[in-house]
Amino acid sequence: MPGSALYQVRVDLTSFSTQCSCPSRKLPCKHSLGLLFLAAGSPGEFIEGEPPEWVNTWLKKRAATQKRQETLASKDEQSTTSNKKASQSKDKRQAKVQRGIEQLDLWLNDLMRNGLGSVESLPTTFWEQQAAQMVDAQASGLAARIRALEDIPNASKTWTAKLLAQLGKLALLTEAYQQLERANPDLQEEIRQLIGWTVKEPEVIERGTHITDDWLFLGQRQESLHQRGRSQRTWLWGTRTRRSSYILQFAFAGASYTEHYPLGFHQEAEIACWPGAFAQRALFIHRQSSVQPMQTTLPGVDSINAFLADVASQLTQQPWQERFLCILNQASPIYDEEKRSWYLGDQQGNALPLTPTDHWKMLAISGGYPVDFAGEWDGETLFPFGIMVDQHYHVL
Amino acid sequence: MEAFLKNAVVGTDRLASPLPATETELDTLTVQLPTEQKERSLLLAAGAYAIYSQAGFAPPKAPKIMPQAAPETLRVCSATIAHRFEEMLDTSANTLLPEALHCLQAAQLRLPHALLLQSISYASKHQELQSAFLAVLGERGDWLSQFNPEWSWIHRPKQEDPTRAELEALWEEGNLEQRENVLSYLRIKDPDTARDWLQSVWKQEKAEVRERFLDTLVVNISNADQVLLEQALKDRSQRIREKATQLFAYLPETPQMQRIMACADSIFVYKQNELTITLPTVLDSIDEFVPALSEKSSLEQWSQYMLMLVPPPHWEEHLALTPGQFIEQLATYELRQELIESLMFSALTHQSINWYEPLLRWSIEHILLKTRQGSFDHYQNLLAALPEEQAEALLLPLVEHPNHWTQAVQLLPGPWSKKYSQHFIKTLQKYYAQESNTSYTAWTDNLPIVASAIHPSCFELAQGPWEHPEKDAWYIQHRKQQVQNMLALIEMRTQFLKEIK
């Protein structure tokens, strides 16, 4: 910082939390990012020593905040279970959701009766109004699914088939909710969450499955929440448990995400997964060690068929799942110059289409050679997260 | 999904057909759905089929596998250098790129593969840097370029010189650009053949084609081209006739140019220490060679055209005046700016290097320091041909003027000598301290160039102190920020050069 003031920059390498005394509105600021990069790229440059007072004060403050949140969570849990009023409120909500679902089923039936051919000319308010009704019915999960339908008409040549598939899945979900008692407890939990019954973080800590593993931070995908903000899904892979999880964050009104995850690194940590049939969403309980760059082969499968078999297996446990973490070894990016389309090919000669954007960076890094690949499969296309080349994970 | 789609698109109200069979295991489930609830059954069946299809997705066969890139022959630059280079690709720091590219090439280093896309995309939009980028893209860059037509500037197949038969075939059958390239190539290798080929098709080509082909003659032009140029002088197209006149200017020994010079001598007469400019007395059908001139042309037109066409050494010889003296004489006329600019044009055409310094000295003093002239092309070309020290010395009057220092930056964008850099920085620091020096855009536009031009030995000097007026005005804060930005660029340069050593 030539000619400018000195700032007090501090980072916690276990959680990537940062604080800096500079006036930047960007979080993390460039000074914090610089320090993080330096710590990751040249750890030898640092010597261990007594933290200065201003770092101690910050760490103590963070520890106190965390403890306070845990205490609050446990109090919250105790009070909700023992509170009659809460139980009444739950019943009331149950009734509201039920009415909402009945109304949604009528709406779906009307759509089928009139035919999807009429949908093409409908204004976006058609979907928004129905989504708003689901919000009023406190079924936010259904509302989100209806909002997503808004983007389908006319977006592709096969939009009618896509719309019918999504409407069908929506109908299956309301049907499953109506017959909740026939599902096993884990699936019941999953269905309730898909409808919109939220499980708050304290409850996740209390009831969710806790897993301690060495987690790879493989990639992130961001999605717009239809002018309401954005969500970010950070995919993790547990190297010992060989399972995937994701951390979901939301940001509203242009704000930054509160947590920053180190893509291309791994860390020993304990997570708690949301209860459910195929629980993938998780939150960090404790991040136990400092992060290290990923430098070994990615723990993936060798063929696209093996990956798709795993997708099928996941769908048997949670049929409404839309996104799947894909880790494939020895895969090659392919550009079809005639069709101007991108694919990821495996050693057996099969391929999956990549998202319809350019993937030149991936091609440049791979040089046409097979590489280890990580990405997200949405049933139609693969969204690349990163590739491992020469023991270096390149985030794409 | 196709099975259900027809019912769903038309609507169950209009199409009362039963739920179609899918010929899959799903049918055992869908037959259990209540037939009286057509819509609900259709939705549930479609939903189940969607999940069934998702679970049974069969991957397509891969398109043709791509060729693999050749191994690299150059070492990759360090991660720190790559990081610095990446910063320079940003618009706010791209003035540093030419030096960085030069350093990478000198050190025989290439960019890492992860930086290729950004670098190639940048260079594709900045043609002037493409040849410098070529040296640092490595084999991978060359390999990658074959897949994207926009990057064809990278992939230049290493081929031997084309044979005569290949050139003939292209000349006979190629498109306009290919034929033009053949002529340009031949003008370097075999100018006579190029001229003969052009002569043989001259009458049958369209005017715009003739004009483009005529341009190629400027390379290796000689008296042997005279016949073709004479033919071009009689062309129906005035643009071609004007082009031919300009080309004749390169051939002072031809009769045409001799007649032009005789005419010029009747216009510019130096007697009793005074230059007089009058309408020509010796016309000698000069309008046949200079289509823009006629008997009705004004004195201004005659004088400017003659100055543009006649080689400057002719004035030294004919009038027995030094370049400086001739310029001083021209400067007594009201039309001096136009006359000197015509002379500048001629000096560049004929590469009369001894004229460059006096022309620049006069123009800087009487044109640049007195006007806000925007076009610097001639000046830049003249300065670029002079030794560094001489060019920098000529620009000092501009540097030392608080309203004109930016012109010095634009005319000589670097790299600068140590002495000139020191002087420049100290002068800038002086301007910085003056509250009245408030040309904000000038500082914003030119400080990045200063950061890229100064000599590395002056990096410390550039750190300051930069003392600004003790006033909390917005423009003081703005200028402070502009200097901070420049210092950030200098710091980037410092780090890059330190790392690459």
Short mmCIF file of N, CA and C in Angstrom, two decimals, chain B residues 203-339:
data_model
loop_
_atom_site.label_atom_id
_atom_site.label_comp_id
_atom_site.label_asym_id
_atom_site.label_seq_id
_atom_site.Cartn_x
_atom_site.Cartn_y
_atom_site.Cartn_z
N LYS B 203 -5.74 -3.11 -66.93
CA LYS B 203 -6.91 -2.59 -67.65
C LYS B 203 -8.20 -3.34 -67.28
N GLN B 204 -8.04 -4.60 -66.88
CA GLN B 204 -9.26 -5.37 -66.65
C GLN B 204 -9.77 -5.32 -65.20
N GLU B 205 -9.00 -4.74 -64.28
CA GLU B 205 -9.44 -4.70 -62.89
C GLU B 205 -10.33 -3.48 -62.62
N LYS B 206 -11.16 -3.61 -61.60
CA LYS B 206 -12.02 -2.48 -61.21
C LYS B 206 -11.17 -1.41 -60.54
N ALA B 207 -11.71 -0.18 -60.49
CA ALA B 207 -10.93 0.95 -59.95
C ALA B 207 -10.48 0.69 -58.50
N GLU B 208 -11.41 0.18 -57.65
CA GLU B 208 -11.02 -0.01 -56.23
C GLU B 208 -9.93 -1.08 -56.09
N VAL B 209 -9.95 -2.06 -57.01
CA VAL B 209 -8.92 -3.11 -56.98
C VAL B 209 -7.58 -2.52 -57.44
N ARG B 210 -7.65 -1.74 -58.52
CA ARG B 210 -6.41 -1.10 -59.03
C ARG B 210 -5.78 -0.24 -57.94
N GLU B 211 -6.66 0.48 -57.21
CA GLU B 211 -6.16 1.38 -56.17
C GLU B 211 -5.42 0.59 -55.08
N ARG B 212 -6.02 -0.53 -54.66
CA ARG B 212 -5.37 -1.33 -53.60
C ARG B 212 -4.06 -1.93 -54.09
N PHE B 213 -4.06 -2.40 -55.34
CA PHE B 213 -2.83 -3.00 -55.88
C PHE B 213 -1.73 -1.96 -56.02
N LEU B 214 -2.14 -0.73 -56.41
CA LEU B 214 -1.16 0.32 -56.62
C LEU B 214 -0.40 0.64 -55.33
N ASP B 215 -1.12 0.53 -54.20
CA ASP B 215 -0.49 0.79 -52.91
C ASP B 215 0.73 -0.10 -52.65
N THR B 216 0.74 -1.29 -53.22
CA THR B 216 1.84 -2.23 -52.94
C THR B 216 3.14 -1.76 -53.58
N LEU B 217 3.04 -0.85 -54.56
CA LEU B 217 4.25 -0.41 -55.26
C LEU B 217 5.20 0.38 -54.38
N VAL B 218 4.70 0.91 -53.26
CA VAL B 218 5.53 1.77 -52.41
C VAL B 218 6.78 1.02 -51.90
N VAL B 219 6.64 -0.29 -51.79
CA VAL B 219 7.80 -1.09 -51.34
C VAL B 219 8.75 -1.30 -52.53
N ASN B 220 10.02 -0.99 -52.31
CA ASN B 220 11.05 -1.15 -53.35
C ASN B 220 10.72 -0.40 -54.65
N ILE B 221 10.11 0.75 -54.52
CA ILE B 221 9.75 1.52 -55.73
C ILE B 221 11.04 2.00 -56.43
N SER B 222 11.03 1.97 -57.77
CA SER B 222 12.23 2.39 -58.51
C SER B 222 11.79 3.00 -59.84
N ASN B 223 12.79 3.53 -60.60
CA ASN B 223 12.48 4.13 -61.88
C ASN B 223 11.86 3.13 -62.86
N ALA B 224 12.11 1.84 -62.61
CA ALA B 224 11.53 0.81 -63.48
C ALA B 224 10.01 0.80 -63.41
N ASP B 225 9.44 1.40 -62.35
CA ASP B 225 7.98 1.42 -62.19
C ASP B 225 7.34 2.59 -62.92
N GLN B 226 8.19 3.38 -63.55
CA GLN B 226 7.71 4.64 -64.13
C GLN B 226 6.58 4.43 -65.15
N VAL B 227 6.73 3.44 -66.02
CA VAL B 227 5.73 3.24 -67.08
C VAL B 227 4.35 2.93 -66.48
N LEU B 228 4.35 2.07 -65.48
CA LEU B 228 3.08 1.73 -64.85
C LEU B 228 2.50 2.95 -64.14
N LEU B 229 3.35 3.72 -63.51
CA LEU B 229 2.86 4.92 -62.81
C LEU B 229 2.30 5.94 -63.80
N GLU B 230 2.94 6.03 -64.96
CA GLU B 230 2.42 6.95 -65.98
C GLU B 230 1.03 6.52 -66.43
N GLN B 231 0.88 5.21 -66.55
CA GLN B 231 -0.43 4.66 -66.92
C GLN B 231 -1.46 5.02 -65.82
N ALA B 232 -1.02 4.88 -64.58
CA ALA B 232 -1.92 5.20 -63.46
C ALA B 232 -2.26 6.69 -63.43
N LEU B 233 -1.34 7.52 -63.88
CA LEU B 233 -1.60 8.97 -63.90
C LEU B 233 -2.70 9.33 -64.88
N LYS B 234 -2.92 8.45 -65.85
CA LYS B 234 -3.97 8.72 -66.85
C LYS B 234 -5.27 7.97 -66.51
N ASP B 235 -5.32 7.40 -65.35
CA ASP B 235 -6.48 6.58 -64.97
C ASP B 235 -7.75 7.44 -64.89
N ARG B 236 -8.89 6.78 -65.12
CA ARG B 236 -10.16 7.51 -65.03
C ARG B 236 -10.43 7.94 -63.59
N SER B 237 -9.98 7.14 -62.63
CA SER B 237 -10.25 7.44 -61.22
C SER B 237 -9.28 8.50 -60.69
N GLN B 238 -9.87 9.57 -60.12
CA GLN B 238 -9.01 10.64 -59.59
C GLN B 238 -8.18 10.13 -58.42
N ARG B 239 -8.78 9.24 -57.62
CA ARG B 239 -8.03 8.71 -56.46
C ARG B 239 -6.79 7.97 -56.92
N ILE B 240 -6.90 7.23 -58.03
CA ILE B 240 -5.74 6.50 -58.53
C ILE B 240 -4.70 7.49 -59.07
N ARG B 241 -5.18 8.54 -59.74
CA ARG B 241 -4.24 9.54 -60.26
C ARG B 241 -3.49 10.21 -59.11
N GLU B 242 -4.22 10.51 -58.03
CA GLU B 242 -3.57 11.15 -56.87
C GLU B 242 -2.54 10.21 -56.23
N LYS B 243 -2.90 8.96 -56.17
CA LYS B 243 -1.98 7.96 -55.60
C LYS B 243 -0.71 7.87 -56.43
N ALA B 244 -0.90 7.89 -57.75
CA ALA B 244 0.26 7.80 -58.64
C ALA B 244 1.19 9.00 -58.44
N THR B 245 0.59 10.19 -58.26
CA THR B 245 1.41 11.39 -58.00
C THR B 245 2.24 11.20 -56.73
N GLN B 246 1.55 10.70 -55.68
CA GLN B 246 2.27 10.49 -54.41
C GLN B 246 3.42 9.50 -54.59
N LEU B 247 3.20 8.50 -55.43
CA LEU B 247 4.26 7.51 -55.65
C LEU B 247 5.40 8.11 -56.47
N PHE B 248 5.07 8.98 -57.38
CA PHE B 248 6.12 9.65 -58.15
C PHE B 248 7.06 10.44 -57.23
N ALA B 249 6.51 10.94 -56.15
CA ALA B 249 7.34 11.72 -55.21
C ALA B 249 8.55 10.93 -54.72
N TYR B 250 8.44 9.58 -54.76
CA TYR B 250 9.57 8.74 -54.34
C TYR B 250 10.64 8.64 -55.43
N LEU B 251 10.34 9.17 -56.62
CA LEU B 251 11.26 9.02 -57.76
C LEU B 251 11.69 10.39 -58.28
N PRO B 252 12.55 11.10 -57.54
CA PRO B 252 12.87 12.48 -57.92
C PRO B 252 13.59 12.60 -59.26
N GLU B 253 14.13 11.49 -59.75
CA GLU B 253 14.88 11.61 -61.02
C GLU B 253 14.00 11.44 -62.25
N THR B 254 12.77 11.10 -62.08
CA THR B 254 11.90 10.92 -63.25
C THR B 254 11.59 12.29 -63.85
N PRO B 255 11.32 12.34 -65.17
CA PRO B 255 10.99 13.63 -65.80
C PRO B 255 9.79 14.29 -65.13
N GLN B 256 8.82 13.47 -64.70
CA GLN B 256 7.63 14.05 -64.08
C GLN B 256 8.01 14.84 -62.82
N MET B 257 8.84 14.20 -62.00
CA MET B 257 9.22 14.89 -60.75
C MET B 257 10.14 16.07 -61.05
N GLN B 258 10.94 15.96 -62.10
CA GLN B 258 11.80 17.08 -62.46
C GLN B 258 10.93 18.29 -62.84
N ARG B 259 9.83 18.00 -63.57
CA ARG B 259 8.93 19.09 -63.96
C ARG B 259 8.23 19.68 -62.72
N ILE B 260 7.89 18.78 -61.79
CA ILE B 260 7.25 19.27 -60.55
C ILE B 260 8.23 20.16 -59.78
N MET B 261 9.49 19.75 -59.75
CA MET B 261 10.47 20.52 -59.00
C MET B 261 10.74 21.86 -59.69
N ALA B 262 10.71 21.85 -61.02
CA ALA B 262 10.91 23.10 -61.75
C ALA B 262 9.76 24.06 -61.44
N CYS B 263 8.56 23.48 -61.40
CA CYS B 263 7.39 24.29 -61.07
C CYS B 263 7.52 24.84 -59.65
N ALA B 264 7.96 23.95 -58.72
CA ALA B 264 8.12 24.36 -57.32
C ALA B 264 9.14 25.48 -57.20
N ASP B 265 10.19 25.37 -57.98
CA ASP B 265 11.24 26.40 -57.91
C ASP B 265 10.71 27.76 -58.36
N SER B 266 9.70 27.73 -59.25
CA SER B 266 9.15 29.02 -59.68
C SER B 266 8.18 29.59 -58.63
N ILE B 267 7.77 28.72 -57.69
CA ILE B 267 6.86 29.20 -56.63
C ILE B 267 7.67 29.74 -55.44
N PHE B 268 8.69 28.97 -55.02
CA PHE B 268 9.51 29.36 -53.86
C PHE B 268 10.81 29.98 -54.36
N VAL B 269 10.91 31.26 -54.17
CA VAL B 269 12.11 31.97 -54.66
C VAL B 269 12.77 32.68 -53.47
N TYR B 270 14.07 32.45 -53.33
CA TYR B 270 14.79 33.07 -52.21
C TYR B 270 15.76 34.10 -52.78
N LYS B 271 15.50 35.37 -52.50
CA LYS B 271 16.35 36.44 -53.01
C LYS B 271 16.53 37.46 -51.91
N GLN B 272 17.72 37.93 -51.79
CA GLN B 272 18.06 38.98 -50.81
C GLN B 272 17.54 38.62 -49.42
N ASN B 273 17.93 37.41 -49.02
CA ASN B 273 17.60 36.90 -47.67
C ASN B 273 16.09 36.83 -47.41
N GLU B 274 15.32 36.71 -48.45
CA GLU B 274 13.87 36.64 -48.23
C GLU B 274 13.23 35.62 -49.17
N LEU B 275 12.39 34.82 -48.59
CA LEU B 275 11.68 33.81 -49.39
C LEU B 275 10.35 34.39 -49.84
N THR B 276 10.13 34.31 -51.14
CA THR B 276 8.82 34.75 -51.62
C THR B 276 8.09 33.54 -52.21
N ILE B 277 6.79 33.55 -51.99
CA ILE B 277 5.95 32.45 -52.51
C ILE B 277 4.92 33.08 -53.44
N THR B 278 5.00 32.67 -54.70
CA THR B 278 4.07 33.23 -55.69
C THR B 278 3.45 32.12 -56.50
N LEU B 279 2.46 32.45 -57.27
CA LEU B 279 1.87 31.43 -58.15
C LEU B 279 2.90 30.99 -59.18
N PRO B 280 2.84 29.74 -59.67
CA PRO B 280 3.90 29.25 -60.53
C PRO B 280 3.96 29.98 -61.87
N THR B 281 5.16 30.16 -62.30
CA THR B 281 5.34 30.74 -63.64
C THR B 281 5.61 29.63 -64.64
N VAL B 282 6.16 28.52 -64.13
CA VAL B 282 6.44 27.37 -65.01
C VAL B 282 5.37 26.31 -64.74
N LEU B 283 4.38 26.25 -65.60
CA LEU B 283 3.31 25.27 -65.38
C LEU B 283 3.63 23.94 -66.05
N ASP B 284 4.04 23.99 -67.29
CA ASP B 284 4.52 22.81 -68.01
C ASP B 284 3.56 21.62 -67.87
N SER B 285 2.28 21.87 -68.05
CA SER B 285 1.24 20.82 -67.95
C SER B 285 1.33 20.05 -66.63
N ILE B 286 1.62 20.77 -65.58
CA ILE B 286 1.82 20.11 -64.28
C ILE B 286 0.53 19.45 -63.78
N ASP B 287 -0.61 20.00 -64.20
CA ASP B 287 -1.87 19.41 -63.73
C ASP B 287 -2.07 17.99 -64.24
N GLU B 288 -1.27 17.58 -65.23
CA GLU B 288 -1.35 16.18 -65.67
C GLU B 288 -0.78 15.24 -64.61
N PHE B 289 0.15 15.76 -63.83
CA PHE B 289 0.78 14.91 -62.79
C PHE B 289 0.14 15.09 -61.43
N VAL B 290 -0.40 16.30 -61.20
CA VAL B 290 -1.01 16.57 -59.90
C VAL B 290 -2.48 16.89 -60.13
N PRO B 291 -3.32 15.88 -60.12
CA PRO B 291 -4.71 16.09 -60.49
C PRO B 291 -5.40 17.13 -59.62
N ALA B 292 -4.93 17.31 -58.40
CA ALA B 292 -5.60 18.27 -57.50
C ALA B 292 -5.30 19.71 -57.88
N LEU B 293 -4.31 19.92 -58.76
CA LEU B 293 -3.92 21.29 -59.10
C LEU B 293 -4.34 21.64 -60.53
N SER B 294 -4.62 22.93 -60.72
CA SER B 294 -4.91 23.44 -62.06
C SER B 294 -4.52 24.91 -62.08
N GLU B 295 -4.71 25.49 -63.21
CA GLU B 295 -4.36 26.91 -63.32
C GLU B 295 -5.19 27.77 -62.37
N LYS B 296 -6.38 27.22 -62.01
CA LYS B 296 -7.27 28.00 -61.14
C LYS B 296 -6.95 27.80 -59.65
N SER B 297 -6.04 26.89 -59.34
CA SER B 297 -5.76 26.63 -57.92
C SER B 297 -5.16 27.85 -57.25
N SER B 298 -5.41 27.94 -55.93
CA SER B 298 -4.92 29.09 -55.18
C SER B 298 -3.44 28.94 -54.85
N LEU B 299 -2.88 30.02 -54.38
CA LEU B 299 -1.47 30.01 -53.97
C LEU B 299 -1.25 29.02 -52.83
N GLU B 300 -2.22 28.99 -51.92
CA GLU B 300 -2.11 28.07 -50.77
C GLU B 300 -2.02 26.62 -51.26
N GLN B 301 -2.90 26.28 -52.22
CA GLN B 301 -2.91 24.90 -52.73
C GLN B 301 -1.59 24.57 -53.43
N TRP B 302 -1.14 25.48 -54.28
CA TRP B 302 0.11 25.23 -55.00
C TRP B 302 1.27 25.03 -54.02
N SER B 303 1.37 25.95 -53.06
CA SER B 303 2.54 25.89 -52.16
C SER B 303 2.51 24.63 -51.29
N GLN B 304 1.33 24.29 -50.78
CA GLN B 304 1.27 23.08 -49.92
C GLN B 304 1.58 21.82 -50.73
N TYR B 305 0.99 21.70 -51.91
CA TYR B 305 1.23 20.50 -52.72
C TYR B 305 2.70 20.34 -53.08
N MET B 306 3.31 21.46 -53.47
CA MET B 306 4.73 21.38 -53.86
C MET B 306 5.59 20.96 -52.67
N LEU B 307 5.27 21.52 -51.49
CA LEU B 307 6.06 21.15 -50.30
C LEU B 307 5.88 19.68 -49.96
N MET B 308 4.69 19.17 -50.21
CA MET B 308 4.44 17.75 -49.90
C MET B 308 5.18 16.82 -50.87
N LEU B 309 5.29 17.24 -52.12
CA LEU B 309 5.84 16.34 -53.13
C LEU B 309 7.36 16.41 -53.28
N VAL B 310 7.89 17.61 -53.13
CA VAL B 310 9.32 17.79 -53.41
C VAL B 310 10.15 17.26 -52.23
N PRO B 311 11.19 16.49 -52.52
CA PRO B 311 12.02 15.99 -51.41
C PRO B 311 12.71 17.17 -50.70
N PRO B 312 12.67 17.26 -49.38
CA PRO B 312 13.25 18.41 -48.66
C PRO B 312 14.71 18.72 -49.03
N PRO B 313 15.57 17.71 -49.28
CA PRO B 313 16.95 18.07 -49.62
C PRO B 313 17.04 18.98 -50.85
N HIS B 314 16.01 18.93 -51.71
CA HIS B 314 16.01 19.79 -52.88
C HIS B 314 16.09 21.27 -52.48
N TRP B 315 15.38 21.64 -51.38
CA TRP B 315 15.39 23.05 -50.95
C TRP B 315 16.78 23.44 -50.45
N GLU B 316 17.42 22.52 -49.77
CA GLU B 316 18.78 22.82 -49.27
C GLU B 316 19.69 23.14 -50.45
N GLU B 317 19.55 22.31 -51.48
CA GLU B 317 20.44 22.42 -52.63
C GLU B 317 20.07 23.63 -53.50
N HIS B 318 18.80 23.74 -53.80
CA HIS B 318 18.37 24.77 -54.74
C HIS B 318 18.41 26.18 -54.15
N LEU B 319 17.97 26.27 -52.88
CA LEU B 319 17.90 27.61 -52.28
C LEU B 319 19.13 27.93 -51.44
N ALA B 320 19.99 26.93 -51.26
CA ALA B 320 21.18 27.09 -50.42
C ALA B 320 20.81 27.55 -49.01
N LEU B 321 19.78 26.91 -48.47
CA LEU B 321 19.34 27.21 -47.10
C LEU B 321 19.44 25.94 -46.27
N THR B 322 19.75 26.13 -44.98
CA THR B 322 19.70 24.95 -44.10
C THR B 322 18.23 24.66 -43.82
N PRO B 323 17.92 23.44 -43.32
CA PRO B 323 16.52 23.16 -42.98
C PRO B 323 15.94 24.20 -42.04
N GLY B 324 16.70 24.58 -41.03
CA GLY B 324 16.22 25.56 -40.04
C GLY B 324 15.91 26.89 -40.70
N GLN B 325 16.78 27.30 -41.62
CA GLN B 325 16.57 28.60 -42.28
C GLN B 325 15.32 28.56 -43.17
N PHE B 326 15.17 27.47 -43.89
CA PHE B 326 13.99 27.35 -44.77
C PHE B 326 12.71 27.40 -43.93
N ILE B 327 12.73 26.70 -42.79
CA ILE B 327 11.55 26.67 -41.91
C ILE B 327 11.26 28.08 -41.39
N GLU B 328 12.31 28.79 -40.99
CA GLU B 328 12.12 30.16 -40.48
C GLU B 328 11.51 31.06 -41.54
N GLN B 329 11.92 30.86 -42.79
CA GLN B 329 11.38 31.66 -43.88
C GLN B 329 9.89 31.32 -44.10
N LEU B 330 9.58 30.05 -44.09
CA LEU B 330 8.17 29.66 -44.27
C LEU B 330 7.31 30.21 -43.14
N ALA B 331 7.93 30.31 -41.96
CA ALA B 331 7.19 30.73 -40.78
C ALA B 331 6.77 32.19 -40.84
N THR B 332 7.31 32.93 -41.78
CA THR B 332 6.90 34.33 -41.87
C THR B 332 5.55 34.47 -42.57
N TYR B 333 5.09 33.38 -43.15
CA TYR B 333 3.81 33.45 -43.86
C TYR B 333 2.65 33.11 -42.93
N GLU B 334 1.52 33.69 -43.25
CA GLU B 334 0.32 33.46 -42.43
C GLU B 334 -0.07 31.98 -42.42
N LEU B 335 0.20 31.32 -43.53
CA LEU B 335 -0.17 29.91 -43.69
C LEU B 335 0.91 28.97 -43.14
N ARG B 336 1.72 29.50 -42.22
CA ARG B 336 2.91 28.75 -41.80
C ARG B 336 2.60 27.34 -41.26
N GLN B 337 1.53 27.23 -40.47
CA GLN B 337 1.26 25.90 -39.87
C GLN B 337 1.02 24.85 -40.95
N GLU B 338 0.21 25.19 -41.94
CA GLU B 338 -0.09 24.25 -43.02
C GLU B 338 1.16 23.95 -43.85
N LEU B 339 1.98 24.99 -44.10
CA LEU B 339 3.19 24.80 -44.90
C LEU B 339 4.17 23.87 -44.18
#
